[in-house]
Amino acid sequence: MPLALLPAMKVAVIVNAGAGSVGTDKCEERVREIRAAFAAAEVEAEIVLCEPARLTETARQLAGAGAGKLDAIVAAGGDGTVSGIAAGLVGSEVPLAVLPLGTLNHFARDIAMPSGDLETACRAIRDGKTEAIDVGEVNGHLFINNSSIGLYPEAVMRRDVERKQGGRRKWTAMLLAIARVFKRFPLLSVCLATPERSVVTKTPFVFIGNNEYSTDMRTLGQRTTLDSGHLSLYTVRCRGRWHLLYLLGRALFSRVEAVRSFETASVTEATVMLRRRRLTVALDGEVVRMSSPLRYRIHPGVLRVIRGTPETADAMASDDAEVTSSPDLAPARVVDPASRAASRAGQR
């Protein structure tokens, strides 16, 4: 067969069948859009639908069956979906690609994958370069973005209550949740132990990132590297909500590190100990109940990902302010990984 007739790329696209809630017609329309976008980018794509609880298992099965046949496994969704699929690809030779369909798409932004237009994102996957990145772990749970305790996981739990009981939209529920948690402002008594030192403090949060997050207020929350082999730890010593607001106000005019009450560290491992035995921990935007102590560590270079090219990163500048909501894709045809692999006709 002439090379020109061979598909440029073969991918399996995993879609979270439980993300959100839209009608069947909208689901089918979205699936058609994804297929059409990959076809326009000259990428052969097969969509695999699964329940949220099976994202990791499905990715692991696809990677095993598709080794040498698939060029990538694509996570179509937001950060929670991407994180679940990434966990199943740790240690695999099949790289992770991301089709951003979430609200904020933090991980997609950090690997220069554009959101907002499906065809643009599919072309970015096709033209991207594969690299190995780090993955964080806490008590056996993996994360690709960050983990935290304190204000944020409390707000996420409160948000879910607001959505379930009040029927509010996601962002409205989150704003109400933040206001209520901030009013109560729980302080944690924690001991932070790293290979270099131990600190005992009272804080409203402990934030641990997979690699370093920018603390410059102009680029706050962005990462320039994902392969440093280090976790970044952030916390703050404060007496209450107004003190925290004062400290944040000071940080607006300088880097966070310049405000003495903020603690930052770059480490390969850390232990967070609390008086309470069980606590709620946020992992890539999802919340999990865990037992204290929390033992964090970094796994360098264990996840292969497709990163957008520098040209793609430059083109994303105009899309950064654009918010893309993630529709729920109801079940269509669920592809069994083994039968899908058997039907492949070799590698391109």
Short mmCIF file of C-alpha atoms in Angstrom, two decimals:
data_model
loop_
_atom_site.label_atom_id
_atom_site.label_comp_id
_atom_site.label_asym_id
_atom_site.label_seq_id
_atom_site.Cartn_x
_atom_site.Cartn_y
_atom_site.Cartn_z
CA MET A 1 0.00 0.00 0.00
CA PRO A 2 1.38 3.47 -0.85
CA LEU A 3 2.55 5.34 2.21
CA ALA A 4 0.24 8.23 1.38
CA LEU A 5 -2.75 5.97 2.01
CA LEU A 6 -1.61 4.89 5.47
CA PRO A 7 -3.19 6.72 8.41
CA ALA A 8 -0.78 9.17 10.01
CA MET A 9 -1.62 7.90 13.47
CA LYS A 10 -3.74 5.32 15.32
CA VAL A 11 -5.27 6.14 18.69
CA ALA A 12 -7.85 4.84 21.12
CA VAL A 13 -9.97 7.61 22.64
CA ILE A 14 -11.30 6.91 26.14
CA VAL A 15 -14.40 8.90 27.03
CA ASN A 16 -15.85 9.09 30.52
CA ALA A 17 -19.46 7.98 30.12
CA GLY A 18 -20.38 9.47 33.50
CA ALA A 19 -19.08 13.03 33.06
CA GLY A 20 -22.00 15.44 33.41
CA SER A 21 -25.55 15.00 32.17
CA VAL A 22 -26.86 15.69 28.66
CA GLY A 23 -29.36 13.97 26.44
CA THR A 24 -28.65 11.05 24.15
CA ASP A 25 -28.88 13.21 21.02
CA LYS A 26 -26.18 15.54 22.35
CA CYS A 27 -24.02 12.55 23.29
CA GLU A 28 -24.19 11.10 19.82
CA GLU A 29 -23.48 14.51 18.32
CA ARG A 30 -20.37 14.91 20.49
CA VAL A 31 -19.08 11.45 19.55
CA ARG A 32 -19.55 12.31 15.88
CA GLU A 33 -17.66 15.57 16.41
CA ILE A 34 -14.73 13.75 18.02
CA ARG A 35 -14.57 11.18 15.23
CA ALA A 36 -14.81 13.89 12.57
CA ALA A 37 -12.11 15.99 14.23
CA PHE A 38 -9.63 13.11 14.29
CA ALA A 39 -10.52 12.16 10.71
CA ALA A 40 -9.88 15.75 9.60
CA ALA A 41 -6.46 15.51 11.25
CA GLU A 42 -5.81 12.23 9.40
CA VAL A 43 -5.79 10.26 12.64
CA GLU A 44 -7.47 6.86 12.86
CA ALA A 45 -9.43 6.94 16.12
CA GLU A 46 -11.67 4.47 17.86
CA ILE A 47 -13.78 5.70 20.76
CA VAL A 48 -13.96 3.60 23.91
CA LEU A 49 -16.65 4.51 26.44
CA CYS A 50 -16.43 3.43 30.06
CA GLU A 51 -17.76 4.26 33.49
CA PRO A 52 -15.75 6.59 35.78
CA ALA A 53 -14.72 3.76 38.10
CA ARG A 54 -13.13 1.85 35.20
CA LEU A 55 -11.04 4.59 33.58
CA THR A 56 -7.73 3.34 35.00
CA GLU A 57 -8.48 -0.31 34.30
CA THR A 58 -9.64 0.43 30.76
CA ALA A 59 -6.49 2.45 30.00
CA ARG A 60 -4.30 -0.35 31.36
CA GLN A 61 -6.09 -2.96 29.23
CA LEU A 62 -5.86 -0.85 26.09
CA ALA A 63 -2.16 -0.20 26.66
CA GLY A 64 -1.47 -3.91 27.07
CA ALA A 65 -3.46 -4.93 24.01
CA GLY A 66 -2.32 -1.99 21.88
CA ALA A 67 1.43 -2.10 22.51
CA GLY A 68 3.14 -1.72 19.15
CA LYS A 69 -0.19 -0.98 17.45
CA LEU A 70 -1.44 2.23 19.05
CA ASP A 71 0.43 5.52 18.78
CA ALA A 72 -1.41 6.93 21.81
CA ILE A 73 -4.31 6.52 24.18
CA VAL A 74 -6.31 9.73 24.25
CA ALA A 75 -8.06 10.92 27.40
CA ALA A 76 -11.10 12.93 26.29
CA GLY A 77 -12.32 14.98 29.23
CA GLY A 78 -11.28 17.19 32.11
CA ASP A 79 -8.52 16.86 34.69
CA GLY A 80 -10.28 14.15 36.70
CA THR A 81 -10.79 11.97 33.64
CA VAL A 82 -7.22 12.57 32.43
CA SER A 83 -5.82 11.67 35.86
CA GLY A 84 -7.75 8.41 36.03
CA ILE A 85 -6.59 7.35 32.57
CA ALA A 86 -3.00 8.45 33.23
CA ALA A 87 -2.86 6.17 36.27
CA GLY A 88 -3.45 3.20 33.98
CA LEU A 89 -0.62 4.22 31.64
CA VAL A 90 2.16 4.65 34.21
CA GLY A 91 5.06 2.47 33.09
CA SER A 92 3.50 1.80 29.68
CA GLU A 93 5.21 2.38 26.35
CA VAL A 94 1.94 3.70 24.91
CA PRO A 95 1.84 7.46 25.52
CA LEU A 96 -1.03 9.49 26.93
CA ALA A 97 -2.59 12.21 24.78
CA VAL A 98 -5.22 14.67 25.96
CA LEU A 99 -8.31 15.97 24.20
CA PRO A 100 -9.39 18.75 26.60
CA LEU A 101 -13.14 18.72 27.27
CA GLY A 102 -13.20 19.95 30.86
CA THR A 103 -13.75 23.30 32.52
CA LEU A 104 -10.20 24.35 33.39
CA ASN A 105 -8.02 21.69 31.71
CA HIS A 106 -4.97 22.37 33.88
CA PHE A 107 -2.94 19.39 32.72
CA ALA A 108 -3.75 19.98 29.05
CA ARG A 109 -2.55 23.56 29.39
CA ASP A 110 0.71 22.44 30.98
CA ILE A 111 1.46 20.09 28.07
CA ALA A 112 0.46 22.72 25.48
CA MET A 113 -2.73 21.00 24.32
CA PRO A 114 -5.27 23.59 23.13
CA SER A 115 -8.89 23.56 24.26
CA GLY A 116 -11.93 25.07 22.61
CA ASP A 117 -11.66 23.57 19.13
CA LEU A 118 -11.60 19.81 18.61
CA GLU A 119 -9.84 19.82 15.24
CA THR A 120 -7.07 22.08 16.54
CA ALA A 121 -6.57 19.77 19.53
CA CYS A 122 -6.50 16.67 17.31
CA ARG A 123 -3.88 18.23 15.05
CA ALA A 124 -1.85 19.15 18.13
CA ILE A 125 -1.94 15.50 19.21
CA ARG A 126 -0.90 14.39 15.73
CA ASP A 127 2.01 16.83 15.53
CA GLY A 128 3.09 16.63 19.17
CA LYS A 129 6.25 15.11 20.58
CA THR A 130 6.42 12.29 23.12
CA GLU A 131 8.25 12.87 26.39
CA ALA A 132 8.46 11.20 29.79
CA ILE A 133 7.08 13.10 32.77
CA ASP A 134 6.87 12.60 36.54
CA VAL A 135 3.89 11.39 38.55
CA GLY A 136 3.16 12.11 42.21
CA GLU A 137 1.87 9.58 44.74
CA VAL A 138 0.25 9.81 48.15
CA ASN A 139 -0.58 6.65 50.11
CA GLY A 140 -0.80 4.59 46.93
CA HIS A 141 -2.89 7.11 44.97
CA LEU A 142 -1.32 8.72 41.89
CA PHE A 143 -1.72 12.32 40.73
CA ILE A 144 -0.47 14.26 37.71
CA ASN A 145 -1.36 17.79 38.84
CA ASN A 146 -1.52 18.22 42.59
CA SER A 147 -2.87 17.08 45.93
CA SER A 148 -4.04 19.15 48.88
CA ILE A 149 -5.71 19.09 52.27
CA GLY A 150 -7.65 21.83 54.01
CA LEU A 151 -9.70 24.53 52.31
CA TYR A 152 -9.87 23.15 48.78
CA PRO A 153 -11.10 19.58 49.43
CA GLU A 154 -13.55 20.99 51.98
CA ALA A 155 -14.88 23.35 49.30
CA VAL A 156 -15.15 20.53 46.74
CA MET A 157 -17.23 18.43 49.14
CA ARG A 158 -19.44 21.42 49.94
CA ARG A 159 -19.81 22.16 46.22
CA ASP A 160 -21.06 18.64 45.56
CA VAL A 161 -23.64 19.05 48.33
CA GLU A 162 -24.80 22.36 46.82
CA ARG A 163 -25.16 20.76 43.40
CA LYS A 164 -26.98 17.69 44.67
CA GLN A 165 -29.32 19.35 47.16
CA GLY A 166 -29.72 22.77 45.58
CA GLY A 167 -29.54 21.82 41.92
CA ARG A 168 -27.06 24.62 41.28
CA ARG A 169 -24.63 24.84 38.39
CA LYS A 170 -21.03 23.85 39.00
CA TRP A 171 -19.52 27.32 39.25
CA THR A 172 -22.40 28.77 41.28
CA ALA A 173 -22.15 25.85 43.68
CA MET A 174 -18.37 26.27 43.94
CA LEU A 175 -18.61 29.99 44.76
CA LEU A 176 -21.18 29.29 47.48
CA ALA A 177 -19.04 26.45 48.82
CA ILE A 178 -15.93 28.63 48.98
CA ALA A 179 -17.84 31.35 50.82
CA ARG A 180 -19.18 28.90 53.41
CA VAL A 181 -15.87 27.11 53.95
CA PHE A 182 -14.02 30.43 54.16
CA LYS A 183 -16.50 31.67 56.76
CA ARG A 184 -15.86 28.61 58.91
CA PHE A 185 -12.12 28.66 58.03
CA PRO A 186 -10.89 25.42 59.60
CA LEU A 187 -7.22 25.46 60.66
CA LEU A 188 -5.20 22.24 60.58
CA SER A 189 -2.51 21.36 63.11
CA VAL A 190 0.07 19.59 60.97
CA CYS A 191 3.63 18.32 61.08
CA LEU A 192 5.38 18.54 57.71
CA ALA A 193 8.41 16.27 57.48
CA THR A 194 10.84 16.32 54.54
CA PRO A 195 14.35 14.85 54.22
CA GLU A 196 15.73 18.28 55.13
CA ARG A 197 13.58 19.32 58.12
CA SER A 198 10.31 19.06 60.02
CA VAL A 199 7.86 21.89 60.68
CA VAL A 200 4.91 21.96 63.07
CA THR A 201 2.35 24.61 62.20
CA LYS A 202 -1.30 25.61 62.00
CA THR A 203 -2.47 26.23 58.48
CA PRO A 204 -5.67 26.37 56.39
CA PHE A 205 -4.10 24.22 53.67
CA VAL A 206 -1.19 22.10 52.51
CA PHE A 207 -0.67 21.96 48.74
CA ILE A 208 1.72 19.52 47.06
CA GLY A 209 2.28 19.75 43.33
CA ASN A 210 3.76 17.37 40.81
CA ASN A 211 6.74 19.60 39.88
CA GLU A 212 6.92 23.32 40.60
CA TYR A 213 3.96 25.66 40.24
CA SER A 214 4.54 29.31 39.48
CA THR A 215 3.95 31.58 42.50
CA ASP A 216 4.26 34.76 40.47
CA MET A 217 0.76 36.27 40.50
CA ARG A 218 0.97 36.91 36.74
CA THR A 219 1.47 33.21 35.97
CA LEU A 220 0.05 31.70 39.16
CA GLY A 221 -0.66 27.99 38.94
CA GLN A 222 1.28 27.27 35.76
CA ARG A 223 4.09 24.73 35.36
CA THR A 224 6.97 25.11 32.94
CA THR A 225 8.38 21.62 33.51
CA LEU A 226 6.96 18.22 34.40
CA ASP A 227 10.20 16.24 34.57
CA SER A 228 12.26 17.85 37.35
CA GLY A 229 11.91 14.81 39.63
CA HIS A 230 10.61 16.97 42.49
CA LEU A 231 7.38 17.72 44.30
CA SER A 232 6.58 21.31 45.25
CA LEU A 233 5.16 21.93 48.73
CA TYR A 234 3.23 25.07 49.69
CA THR A 235 1.56 26.09 52.93
CA VAL A 236 0.98 29.23 54.97
CA ARG A 237 1.06 30.13 58.65
CA CYS A 238 -1.90 32.34 59.49
CA ARG A 239 -4.20 33.15 62.40
CA GLY A 240 -7.50 33.36 60.54
CA ARG A 241 -9.34 34.29 57.37
CA TRP A 242 -8.54 38.00 57.48
CA HIS A 243 -4.87 37.30 58.09
CA LEU A 244 -4.84 35.01 55.05
CA LEU A 245 -6.46 37.71 52.90
CA TYR A 246 -3.84 40.18 54.10
CA LEU A 247 -1.04 37.77 53.19
CA LEU A 248 -2.56 37.10 49.77
CA GLY A 249 -2.81 40.84 49.21
CA ARG A 250 0.89 41.22 49.96
CA ALA A 251 1.71 38.33 47.65
CA LEU A 252 -0.09 40.10 44.79
CA PHE A 253 2.77 42.58 44.62
CA SER A 254 5.59 40.05 44.83
CA ARG A 255 6.31 36.33 44.61
CA VAL A 256 4.69 34.17 47.28
CA GLU A 257 8.14 33.20 48.57
CA ALA A 258 8.79 36.83 49.49
CA VAL A 259 6.02 36.70 52.12
CA ARG A 260 7.61 35.09 55.17
CA SER A 261 4.41 33.39 56.35
CA PHE A 262 4.32 31.25 53.21
CA GLU A 263 6.33 28.02 53.35
CA THR A 264 7.59 26.55 50.08
CA ALA A 265 9.88 23.61 49.41
CA SER A 266 11.08 21.42 46.54
CA VAL A 267 11.35 17.81 47.70
CA THR A 268 11.36 14.22 46.47
CA GLU A 269 9.24 13.02 49.39
CA ALA A 270 7.25 14.47 52.27
CA THR A 271 5.13 13.22 55.14
CA VAL A 272 2.12 15.15 56.41
CA MET A 273 0.97 14.15 59.90
CA LEU A 274 -2.22 15.36 61.57
CA ARG A 275 -3.94 14.70 64.87
CA ARG A 276 -7.05 13.39 63.18
CA ARG A 277 -6.91 9.81 61.97
CA ARG A 278 -8.97 10.21 58.79
CA LEU A 279 -9.13 13.21 56.50
CA THR A 280 -10.27 14.33 53.07
CA VAL A 281 -7.56 14.72 50.43
CA ALA A 282 -7.90 16.35 47.01
CA LEU A 283 -6.22 14.59 44.07
CA ASP A 284 -6.38 16.33 40.70
CA GLY A 285 -9.70 17.92 41.63
CA GLU A 286 -11.30 14.77 43.07
CA VAL A 287 -11.63 14.04 46.79
CA VAL A 288 -10.58 10.84 48.56
CA ARG A 289 -10.72 9.82 52.22
CA MET A 290 -7.32 8.73 53.54
CA SER A 291 -5.63 7.86 56.81
CA SER A 292 -2.94 9.99 58.42
CA PRO A 293 0.01 10.17 57.95
CA LEU A 294 0.03 11.14 54.28
CA ARG A 295 3.22 9.94 52.60
CA TYR A 296 4.03 11.77 49.38
CA ARG A 297 6.71 10.86 46.87
CA ILE A 298 7.64 11.52 43.26
CA HIS A 299 8.04 8.91 40.50
CA PRO A 300 10.35 10.46 37.89
CA GLY A 301 9.72 9.87 34.19
CA VAL A 302 7.18 7.06 34.53
CA LEU A 303 4.46 8.47 32.26
CA ARG A 304 4.89 9.05 28.53
CA VAL A 305 2.79 11.92 27.19
CA ILE A 306 2.34 13.74 23.91
CA ARG A 307 3.19 17.42 24.38
CA GLY A 308 2.16 20.13 21.95
CA THR A 309 4.83 21.77 19.84
CA PRO A 310 6.18 25.25 20.66
CA GLU A 311 4.06 26.58 17.80
CA THR A 312 0.98 25.06 19.43
CA ALA A 313 1.92 26.61 22.77
CA ASP A 314 2.18 30.03 21.15
CA ALA A 315 -1.19 29.61 19.44
CA MET A 316 -2.83 28.74 22.77
CA ALA A 317 -2.33 32.25 24.15
CA SER A 318 -5.60 33.49 22.65
CA ASP A 319 -7.51 30.49 24.01
CA ASP A 320 -6.42 30.69 27.66
CA ALA A 321 -9.44 32.75 28.73
CA GLU A 322 -11.87 30.43 26.99
CA VAL A 323 -13.83 28.03 29.20
CA THR A 324 -14.89 24.73 27.69
CA SER A 325 -17.59 22.75 29.46
CA SER A 326 -17.52 18.97 29.38
CA PRO A 327 -20.73 17.31 28.14
CA ASP A 328 -21.75 13.92 29.36
CA LEU A 329 -21.34 11.29 26.69
CA ALA A 330 -23.93 8.57 27.21
CA PRO A 331 -23.02 5.00 26.32
CA ALA A 332 -22.87 4.22 22.60
CA ARG A 333 -20.86 1.24 21.38
CA VAL A 334 -18.45 0.06 24.05
CA VAL A 335 -15.39 -1.51 22.48
CA ASP A 336 -13.78 -4.46 24.19
CA PRO A 337 -10.00 -3.73 24.34
CA ALA A 338 -9.00 -7.27 23.39
CA SER A 339 -11.28 -7.47 20.35
CA ARG A 340 -10.23 -3.97 19.30
CA ALA A 341 -6.58 -4.95 19.42
CA ALA A 342 -7.21 -8.14 17.45
CA SER A 343 -8.86 -6.15 14.66
CA ARG A 344 -5.89 -3.86 14.20
CA ALA A 345 -3.84 -4.52 11.08
CA GLY A 346 -0.40 -3.85 12.56
CA GLN A 347 1.47 -0.65 13.13
CA ARG A 348 1.76 2.14 10.61
#
